[in-house]
GROMACS .gro file of C-alpha atoms in nm:
model
  399
    1MET     CA    1  -3.287  -0.813   1.919
    2LYS     CA    2  -3.406  -0.955   1.625
    3PRO     CA    3  -3.204  -1.135   1.282
    4SER     CA    4  -3.331  -0.913   1.009
    5SER     CA    5  -3.249  -0.603   1.279
    6ASN     CA    6  -2.943  -0.711   1.259
    7LYS     CA    7  -2.886  -0.796   0.918
    8LEU     CA    8  -3.073  -0.422   0.885
    9LEU     CA    9  -2.773  -0.302   1.131
   10GLN     CA   10  -2.471  -0.464   0.866
   11VAL     CA   11  -2.541  -0.347   0.597
   12VAL     CA   12  -2.590   0.013   0.726
   13GLY     CA   13  -2.196  -0.070   0.854
   14VAL     CA   14  -2.099  -0.193   0.569
   15ILE     CA   15  -2.215   0.149   0.396
   16VAL     CA   16  -2.110   0.359   0.612
   17THR     CA   17  -1.728   0.169   0.659
   18LEU     CA   18  -1.723   0.197   0.216
   19ALA     CA   19  -1.852   0.600   0.200
   20LEU     CA   20  -1.629   0.672   0.483
   21LEU     CA   21  -1.308   0.449   0.275
   22VAL     CA   22  -1.456   0.655  -0.064
   23ALA     CA   23  -1.490   1.030   0.131
   24LEU     CA   24  -1.094   0.946   0.239
   25PHE     CA   25  -0.933   0.830  -0.049
   26GLN     CA   26  -1.060   1.120  -0.287
   27TRP     CA   27  -0.990   1.394  -0.066
   28ARG     CA   28  -0.617   1.259  -0.035
   29ALA     CA   29  -0.628   1.141  -0.419
   30ALA     CA   30  -0.748   1.498  -0.463
   31GLN     CA   31  -0.445   1.649  -0.244
   32ASN     CA   32  -0.177   1.455  -0.475
   33LEU     CA   33  -0.321   1.560  -0.747
   34THR     CA   34  -0.299   1.952  -0.713
   35ARG     CA   35  -0.037   1.959  -0.494
   36GLN     CA   36   0.185   1.774  -0.600
   37ASN     CA   37   0.427   1.751  -0.933
   38TYR     CA   38   0.393   1.421  -1.079
   39TYR     CA   39   0.651   1.471  -1.353
   40SER     CA   40   0.956   1.490  -1.095
   41SER     CA   41   0.763   1.238  -0.903
   42ASN     CA   42   0.872   0.808  -0.916
   43PHE     CA   43   0.543   0.815  -1.027
   44PHE     CA   44   0.629   0.921  -1.404
   45VAL     CA   45   0.905   0.714  -1.399
   46PHE     CA   46   0.703   0.423  -1.430
   47TRP     CA   47   0.449   0.542  -1.614
   48LEU     CA   48   0.697   0.635  -1.852
   49SER     CA   49   0.877   0.311  -1.932
   50GLY     CA   50   0.570   0.171  -2.030
   51LYS     CA   51   0.436   0.455  -2.230
   52LEU     CA   52   0.793   0.364  -2.447
   53ILE     CA   53   0.704  -0.001  -2.466
   54LEU     CA   54   0.351   0.032  -2.621
   55GLU     CA   55   0.547   0.295  -2.805
   56ASP     CA   56   0.771   0.036  -2.999
   57GLN     CA   57   1.038   0.177  -2.747
   58SER     CA   58   1.266   0.118  -2.488
   59PRO     CA   59   1.310   0.228  -2.151
   60TYR     CA   60   1.664   0.151  -2.178
   61ASP     CA   61   1.761   0.334  -2.437
   62ALA     CA   62   1.917   0.593  -2.330
   63SER     CA   63   1.833   0.881  -2.564
   64GLN     CA   64   1.481   0.755  -2.632
   65TRP     CA   65   1.431   0.814  -2.247
   66SER     CA   66   1.580   1.172  -2.237
   67ASN     CA   67   1.312   1.172  -2.494
   68GLY     CA   68   1.017   1.045  -2.378
   69HIS     CA   69   1.147   1.333  -2.077
   70GLU     CA   70   1.110   1.622  -2.263
   71VAL     CA   71   0.850   1.498  -2.475
   72TYR     CA   72   0.644   1.356  -2.219
   73GLY     CA   73   0.724   1.523  -1.894
   74SER     CA   74   0.933   1.886  -1.989
   75ILE     CA   75   1.166   1.844  -1.823
   76THR     CA   76   1.584   1.599  -1.756
   77PRO     CA   77   1.598   1.304  -1.626
   78ARG     CA   78   1.693   1.205  -1.290
   79GLU     CA   79   1.865   0.878  -1.417
   80PRO     CA   80   2.017   0.800  -1.757
   81THR     CA   81   1.772   0.497  -1.786
   82PHE     CA   82   1.452   0.326  -1.638
   83LEU     CA   83   1.658   0.247  -1.341
   84TYR     CA   84   1.411  -0.107  -1.293
   85PRO     CA   85   1.392  -0.442  -1.425
   86LEU     CA   86   1.250  -0.428  -1.742
   87PRO     CA   87   0.970  -0.654  -1.681
   88LEU     CA   88   0.831  -0.372  -1.452
   89ALA     CA   89   0.796  -0.184  -1.731
   90VAL     CA   90   0.591  -0.482  -1.926
   91PHE     CA   91   0.365  -0.462  -1.643
   92LEU     CA   92   0.299  -0.154  -1.577
   93THR     CA   93   0.178  -0.068  -2.056
   94PRO     CA   94  -0.167  -0.047  -1.900
   95LEU     CA   95  -0.007   0.317  -1.757
   96GLY     CA   96   0.082   0.443  -2.081
   97LEU     CA   97  -0.248   0.413  -2.195
   98LEU     CA   98  -0.442   0.720  -1.984
   99THR     CA   99  -0.200   1.141  -1.960
  100VAL     CA  100   0.077   1.153  -1.633
  101GLY     CA  101  -0.274   1.310  -1.489
  102GLN     CA  102  -0.515   1.027  -1.531
  103ALA     CA  103  -0.268   0.737  -1.419
  104TYR     CA  104  -0.172   0.898  -1.172
  105PHE     CA  105  -0.455   1.004  -0.979
  106LEU     CA  106  -0.571   0.623  -1.120
  107TRP     CA  107  -0.249   0.528  -0.916
  108GLN     CA  108  -0.386   0.692  -0.538
  109TRP     CA  109  -0.745   0.550  -0.563
  110LEU     CA  110  -0.565   0.118  -0.634
  111SER     CA  111  -0.284   0.226  -0.409
  112GLN     CA  112  -0.558   0.333  -0.133
  113SER     CA  113  -0.741   0.056  -0.210
  114ALA     CA  114  -0.519  -0.213  -0.178
  115ILE     CA  115  -0.380  -0.109   0.166
  116ALA     CA  116  -0.757  -0.130   0.266
  117ILE     CA  117  -0.785  -0.437   0.120
  118VAL     CA  118  -0.517  -0.535   0.301
  119VAL     CA  119  -0.584  -0.471   0.605
  120TYR     CA  120  -0.959  -0.589   0.589
  121PHE     CA  121  -0.864  -0.903   0.568
  122LEU     CA  122  -0.678  -0.869   0.745
  123PHE     CA  123  -0.835  -0.805   1.047
  124LYS     CA  124  -1.074  -0.995   0.907
  125ARG     CA  125  -0.888  -1.296   1.045
  126TRP     CA  126  -0.947  -1.289   1.373
  127ASN     CA  127  -1.310  -1.243   1.299
  128THR     CA  128  -1.477  -1.043   1.614
  129MET     CA  129  -1.720  -0.704   1.590
  130ALA     CA  130  -1.403  -0.541   1.816
  131HIS     CA  131  -1.133  -0.637   1.508
  132ASN     CA  132  -1.349  -0.545   1.223
  133ARG     CA  133  -1.490  -0.177   1.365
  134LEU     CA  134  -1.087  -0.144   1.350
  135LEU     CA  135  -1.011  -0.083   0.958
  136VAL     CA  136  -1.102   0.288   0.907
  137PRO     CA  137  -0.976   0.445   1.217
  138VAL     CA  138  -0.659   0.261   1.096
  139MET     CA  139  -0.635   0.340   0.779
  140LEU     CA  140  -0.708   0.696   0.918
  141PHE     CA  141  -0.383   0.630   1.107
  142LEU     CA  142  -0.189   0.470   0.799
  143LEU     CA  143  -0.252   0.743   0.563
  144PHE     CA  144  -0.033   0.919   0.813
  145PHE     CA  145   0.215   0.679   0.859
  146GLY     CA  146   0.508   0.875   0.726
  147PRO     CA  147   0.572   0.539   0.483
  148ILE     CA  148   0.253   0.527   0.331
  149TYR     CA  149   0.258   0.877   0.331
  150LEU     CA  150   0.569   0.961   0.134
  151SER     CA  151   0.441   0.598  -0.090
  152LEU     CA  152   0.115   0.766  -0.248
  153GLN     CA  153   0.257   1.157  -0.327
  154ILE     CA  154   0.550   1.038  -0.524
  155GLY     CA  155   0.388   0.698  -0.636
  156SER     CA  156   0.554   0.480  -0.521
  157LEU     CA  157   0.525   0.090  -0.619
  158GLY     CA  158   0.508  -0.026  -0.303
  159PRO     CA  159   0.163  -0.080  -0.290
  160LEU     CA  160   0.191  -0.343  -0.566
  161THR     CA  161   0.473  -0.488  -0.368
  162LEU     CA  162   0.231  -0.512  -0.054
  163LEU     CA  163  -0.054  -0.715  -0.229
  164LEU     CA  164   0.217  -0.955  -0.352
  165ILE     CA  165   0.316  -0.988   0.017
  166PHE     CA  166  -0.034  -1.082   0.075
  167GLY     CA  167  -0.110  -1.219  -0.162
  168THR     CA  168   0.234  -1.476  -0.123
  169LEU     CA  169   0.022  -1.528   0.252
  170LEU     CA  170  -0.296  -1.618   0.204
  171LEU     CA  171  -0.129  -1.897  -0.111
  172LEU     CA  172   0.093  -2.027   0.160
  173ASP     CA  173  -0.190  -2.069   0.362
  174SER     CA  174  -0.405  -2.239   0.171
  175ASP     CA  175  -0.129  -2.486   0.057
  176HIS     CA  176  -0.066  -2.360  -0.290
  177LYS     CA  177   0.323  -2.335  -0.253
  178ILE     CA  178   0.370  -2.344  -0.616
  179ALA     CA  179   0.149  -2.035  -0.728
  180ALA     CA  180   0.273  -1.817  -0.415
  181GLY     CA  181   0.651  -1.876  -0.503
  182VAL     CA  182   0.543  -1.693  -0.825
  183LEU     CA  183   0.380  -1.417  -0.665
  184LEU     CA  184   0.671  -1.391  -0.401
  185ALA     CA  185   0.911  -1.351  -0.743
  186CYS     CA  186   0.767  -1.034  -0.814
  187THR     CA  187   0.898  -0.904  -0.569
  188MET     CA  188   1.245  -0.860  -0.770
  189PHE     CA  189   1.023  -0.594  -0.966
  190LYS     CA  190   1.262  -0.356  -0.701
  191PRO     CA  191   1.547  -0.621  -0.649
  192PRO     CA  192   1.728  -0.471  -0.351
  193GLN     CA  193   1.403  -0.508  -0.201
  194GLY     CA  194   1.325  -0.873  -0.360
  195ILE     CA  195   1.667  -1.045  -0.304
  196MET     CA  196   1.628  -1.033   0.096
  197ILE     CA  197   1.295  -1.115   0.080
  198LEU     CA  198   1.321  -1.407  -0.183
  199LEU     CA  199   1.676  -1.516   0.072
  200LEU     CA  200   1.505  -1.540   0.377
  201CYS     CA  201   1.174  -1.623   0.254
  202GLY     CA  202   1.382  -1.952   0.080
  203LEU     CA  203   1.564  -2.001   0.385
  204VAL     CA  204   1.263  -2.103   0.575
  205PHE     CA  205   1.117  -2.301   0.295
  206LEU     CA  206   1.459  -2.534   0.235
  207LEU     CA  207   1.467  -2.565   0.594
  208LYS     CA  208   1.159  -2.662   0.594
  209LYS     CA  209   1.138  -2.905   0.329
  210GLU     CA  210   0.856  -2.641   0.147
  211TRP     CA  211   1.039  -2.743  -0.232
  212LYS     CA  212   0.728  -2.665  -0.437
  213ALA     CA  213   0.753  -2.329  -0.295
  214ILE     CA  214   1.131  -2.276  -0.377
  215LEU     CA  215   1.022  -2.460  -0.772
  216GLY     CA  216   0.712  -2.191  -0.769
  217ILE     CA  217   1.007  -1.910  -0.697
  218ALA     CA  218   1.238  -2.054  -1.023
  219PHE     CA  219   0.966  -2.081  -1.187
  220GLY     CA  220   0.875  -1.727  -1.175
  221GLY     CA  221   1.198  -1.591  -1.178
  222PHE     CA  222   1.259  -1.791  -1.513
  223LEU     CA  223   0.896  -1.597  -1.617
  224LEU     CA  224   0.996  -1.221  -1.537
  225LEU     CA  225   1.333  -1.343  -1.749
  226LEU     CA  226   1.176  -1.493  -2.032
  227ILE     CA  227   0.941  -1.132  -2.016
  228GLY     CA  228   1.279  -0.874  -2.034
  229TYR     CA  229   1.403  -1.081  -2.338
  230ILE     CA  230   1.142  -1.110  -2.514
  231VAL     CA  231   1.113  -0.679  -2.506
  232ASP     CA  232   1.555  -0.683  -2.499
  233VAL     CA  233   1.765  -0.925  -2.518
  234ASN     CA  234   2.040  -0.674  -2.381
  235TRP     CA  235   1.854  -0.593  -2.042
  236ILE     CA  236   2.017  -0.757  -1.834
  237SER     CA  237   2.345  -0.655  -1.839
  238THR     CA  238   2.195  -0.270  -1.871
  239PHE     CA  239   2.021  -0.276  -1.544
  240LEU     CA  240   2.355  -0.413  -1.433
  241GLN     CA  241   2.535  -0.151  -1.484
  242SER     CA  242   2.197   0.077  -1.391
  243SER     CA  243   2.188  -0.045  -1.028
  244GLN     CA  244   2.573  -0.026  -0.948
  245ALA     CA  245   2.570   0.340  -1.017
  246ALA     CA  246   2.285   0.401  -0.850
  247PHE     CA  247   2.353   0.248  -0.505
  248ASP     CA  248   2.729   0.384  -0.529
  249ARG     CA  249   2.518   0.700  -0.511
  250ARG     CA  250   2.325   0.630  -0.282
  251LEU     CA  251   2.538   0.475   0.022
  252GLY     CA  252   2.552   0.692   0.336
  253VAL     CA  253   2.235   0.818   0.374
  254GLN     CA  254   1.983   0.442   0.415
  255SER     CA  255   1.837   0.322   0.718
  256THR     CA  256   1.994   0.007   0.549
  257VAL     CA  257   2.334  -0.213   0.693
  258TRP     CA  258   2.549  -0.066   0.451
  259SER     CA  259   2.448   0.259   0.492
  260PHE     CA  260   2.576   0.314   0.812
  261SER     CA  261   2.868   0.094   0.766
  262TYR     CA  262   3.023   0.338   0.533
  263LEU     CA  263   2.911   0.652   0.785
  264ALA     CA  264   3.084   0.428   1.055
  265CYS     CA  265   3.402   0.331   0.738
  266GLY     CA  266   3.405   0.755   0.669
  267GLY     CA  267   3.397   0.604   0.266
  268ASP     CA  268   3.680   0.358   0.268
  269SER     CA  269   3.509   0.072   0.039
  270VAL     CA  270   3.746  -0.228   0.210
  271CYS     CA  271   3.600  -0.144   0.532
  272TYR     CA  272   3.264  -0.114   0.388
  273TYR     CA  273   3.196  -0.373   0.226
  274ALA     CA  274   3.393  -0.592   0.517
  275LEU     CA  275   3.123  -0.431   0.684
  276GLY     CA  276   2.846  -0.439   0.509
  277VAL     CA  277   2.903  -0.809   0.423
  278PHE     CA  278   2.940  -0.965   0.816
  279GLY     CA  279   2.635  -0.750   0.898
  280MET     CA  280   2.429  -0.852   0.607
  281LEU     CA  281   2.526  -1.184   0.733
  282ALA     CA  282   2.523  -1.151   1.102
  283LEU     CA  283   2.123  -1.065   1.032
  284LEU     CA  284   1.979  -1.278   0.763
  285THR     CA  285   2.160  -1.609   0.945
  286THR     CA  286   2.048  -1.483   1.319
  287THR     CA  287   1.673  -1.405   1.170
  288GLY     CA  288   1.691  -1.784   1.031
  289TRP     CA  289   1.765  -1.937   1.272
  290TYR     CA  290   1.526  -1.802   1.497
  291LEU     CA  291   1.226  -1.874   1.217
  292TRP     CA  292   1.374  -2.196   1.170
  293LYS     CA  293   1.395  -2.229   1.620
  294ASN     CA  294   1.023  -2.110   1.573
  295ARG     CA  295   0.894  -2.283   1.233
  296GLU     CA  296   0.623  -2.533   1.439
  297GLN     CA  297   0.532  -2.208   1.631
  298ILE     CA  298   0.515  -1.910   1.422
  299SER     CA  299   0.231  -1.865   1.126
  300ASN     CA  300   0.354  -1.809   0.774
  301TRP     CA  301   0.202  -1.448   0.824
  302GLN     CA  302   0.421  -1.414   1.151
  303MET     CA  303   0.737  -1.543   0.898
  304PHE     CA  304   0.677  -1.212   0.725
  305ASN     CA  305   0.674  -1.049   1.043
  306VAL     CA  306   0.991  -1.068   1.084
  307VAL     CA  307   1.117  -1.109   0.734
  308LEU     CA  308   1.034  -0.727   0.649
  309PRO     CA  309   1.127  -0.530   0.820
  310VAL     CA  310   1.537  -0.785   0.874
  311SER     CA  311   1.532  -0.770   0.511
  312PHE     CA  312   1.473  -0.414   0.479
  313VAL     CA  313   1.761  -0.338   0.671
  314ALA     CA  314   1.970  -0.652   0.564
  315THR     CA  315   2.003  -0.468   0.202
  316LEU     CA  316   2.206  -0.272   0.013
  317TYR     CA  317   1.897   0.097  -0.025
  318LEU     CA  318   1.561   0.136   0.048
  319TRP     CA  319   1.430   0.417   0.089
  320ALA     CA  320   1.149   0.500   0.328
  321TYR     CA  321   0.882   0.451   0.130
  322ASP     CA  322   0.972   0.116   0.099
  323GLN     CA  323   0.841   0.051   0.474
  324ILE     CA  324   0.513   0.026   0.273
  325LEU     CA  325   0.480  -0.329   0.364
  326TYR     CA  326   0.525  -0.287   0.748
  327VAL     CA  327   0.172  -0.328   0.686
  328LEU     CA  328   0.171  -0.634   0.728
  329PRO     CA  329   0.359  -0.618   1.134
  330ILE     CA  330   0.119  -0.328   1.206
  331VAL     CA  331  -0.234  -0.506   1.177
  332TRP     CA  332  -0.058  -0.811   1.319
  333ILE     CA  333   0.108  -0.581   1.648
  334ILE     CA  334  -0.296  -0.366   1.588
  335GLY     CA  335  -0.512  -0.699   1.660
  336THR     CA  336  -0.272  -0.871   1.856
  337LEU     CA  337  -0.278  -0.589   2.084
  338VAL     CA  338  -0.685  -0.540   2.143
  339GLU     CA  339  -0.714  -0.943   2.118
  340LYS     CA  340  -0.500  -1.004   2.421
  341THR     CA  341  -0.584  -0.660   2.646
  342LYS     CA  342  -0.928  -0.654   2.516
  343SER     CA  343  -0.864  -0.235   2.469
  344TYR     CA  344  -0.863  -0.077   2.205
  345VAL     CA  345  -0.588   0.220   2.421
  346PHE     CA  346  -0.297  -0.015   2.336
  347ALA     CA  347  -0.349  -0.025   1.969
  348ILE     CA  348  -0.409   0.280   1.939
  349PHE     CA  349  -0.056   0.419   2.143
  350PHE     CA  350   0.113   0.306   1.930
  351LEU     CA  351  -0.083   0.356   1.599
  352ILE     CA  352   0.002   0.673   1.774
  353ILE     CA  353   0.398   0.664   1.857
  354LEU     CA  354   0.441   0.574   1.512
  355ASP     CA  355   0.297   0.797   1.263
  356LEU     CA  356   0.457   1.072   1.513
  357PHE     CA  357   0.773   0.904   1.488
  358SER     CA  358   0.763   0.820   1.062
  359PHE     CA  359   0.716   1.191   1.033
  360PHE     CA  360   1.024   1.313   1.208
  361ALA     CA  361   1.197   1.144   1.027
  362LEU     CA  362   1.006   1.205   0.707
  363ALA     CA  363   1.109   1.523   0.805
  364GLN     CA  364   1.470   1.540   0.864
  365GLN     CA  365   1.481   1.328   0.533
  366ALA     CA  366   1.317   1.698   0.395
  367ILE     CA  367   1.607   1.893   0.590
  368THR     CA  368   1.862   1.652   0.558
  369SER     CA  369   1.792   1.403   0.257
  370SER     CA  370   1.898   1.193   0.437
  371ASP     CA  371   1.700   0.908   0.604
  372LEU     CA  372   1.913   0.683   0.842
  373TRP     CA  373   1.646   0.822   1.111
  374SER     CA  374   1.379   0.533   0.905
  375LEU     CA  375   1.580   0.273   1.121
  376GLY     CA  376   1.390   0.398   1.373
  377THR     CA  377   1.092   0.313   1.255
  378THR     CA  378   1.204  -0.039   1.162
  379LEU     CA  379   1.261  -0.073   1.578
  380LEU     CA  380   0.922   0.048   1.671
  381VAL     CA  381   0.817  -0.219   1.463
  382LEU     CA  382   1.020  -0.506   1.618
  383ILE     CA  383   1.007  -0.390   1.898
  384PHE     CA  384   0.617  -0.386   1.943
  385LEU     CA  385   0.626  -0.734   1.737
  386GLY     CA  386   0.792  -0.829   2.069
  387LEU     CA  387   0.563  -0.699   2.295
  388ALA     CA  388   0.271  -0.786   2.130
  389SER     CA  389   0.398  -1.156   2.132
  390TRP     CA  390   0.502  -1.214   2.441
  391MET     CA  391   0.258  -0.947   2.630
  392LYS     CA  392  -0.029  -1.234   2.813
  393PRO     CA  393  -0.375  -1.203   2.739
  394LYS     CA  394  -0.697  -1.110   2.965
  395GLN     CA  395  -0.958  -1.290   3.060
  396ASN     CA  396  -1.179  -1.011   3.064
  397LYS     CA  397  -1.540  -0.993   2.847
  398ALA     CA  398  -1.451  -0.942   2.540
  399ILE     CA  399  -1.539  -0.538   2.381
   0.00000   0.00000   0.00000
């Protein structure tokens, strides 16, 4: 085939891919906008926090927080104040320039686009036609992956955190370690998630003597503290009080070692704190040892593949929608299966199993208000990571 014909086919392929993605994103965004009560979703909380900052008010002031719910949403706040770190509210202030509905619709598009960008550039690492063809079908599966499906509905921070992790990966691979550390520190926008990610990654950086990455984390943390202090000098104490109250209310209903410890101990505080600490340290120590032992064989991407699911289970509390970060290990599993088997069959089988189980877990959460079944999603990802790693490649002709 002539080079000009190849070029034309590539251009047509790009146009068709973009058209399919635009249609898919528009459909999902419109569905959520018309069918979801975004005033009672997580997104309204994020939007309102930025709106109050723009109005020179504080999302940490109980009366202003309550009044904001009444004025802009005609609803009663679920929490007495904003549950997230104050720097996040500052970061989200541009959303407050739009109405709630406009901002929610925009967030739908930005979230789906962020996921697609991450998936696209991860598949590009294989640089084969077989992997380039995967973007649209994998995005279709991912939009029905339980954590992403729910994350889009409620307008969670997950897509933003996914971009932060992906950006960190790119910066680590390009040897911009200080910048990578700064970006990684921003996962503290959601502390229960960020703390464990930083602990595990920080342990790896320490053992590998990656001092620049550690310096970047420290500098990024300092910037977040400074941003918060500029708005409210007392923000840390207020945040810690609200976080403790939220943690106490969520024990026993999430798929983390702390909730399972609470259930195993029948709610006895001494027992579940001891068991929770033991379980958390066991997970962190085992994972740290594995990453250290295999430090010469695994890439930065493979490090995150292990860190993300383990940090989810080891932390104090997270919900199923926070498993959106599993996009990194999921794409690695798919790409590796296609590379080693020279077929799409195993990758599609994995995606079907993952989607079916994750939706089952969401259904159980809707019925019982308990998210314990989401542990199965984590286990599936870890199991298939192991299978994809240990599978021997076939020598057949490339697909």
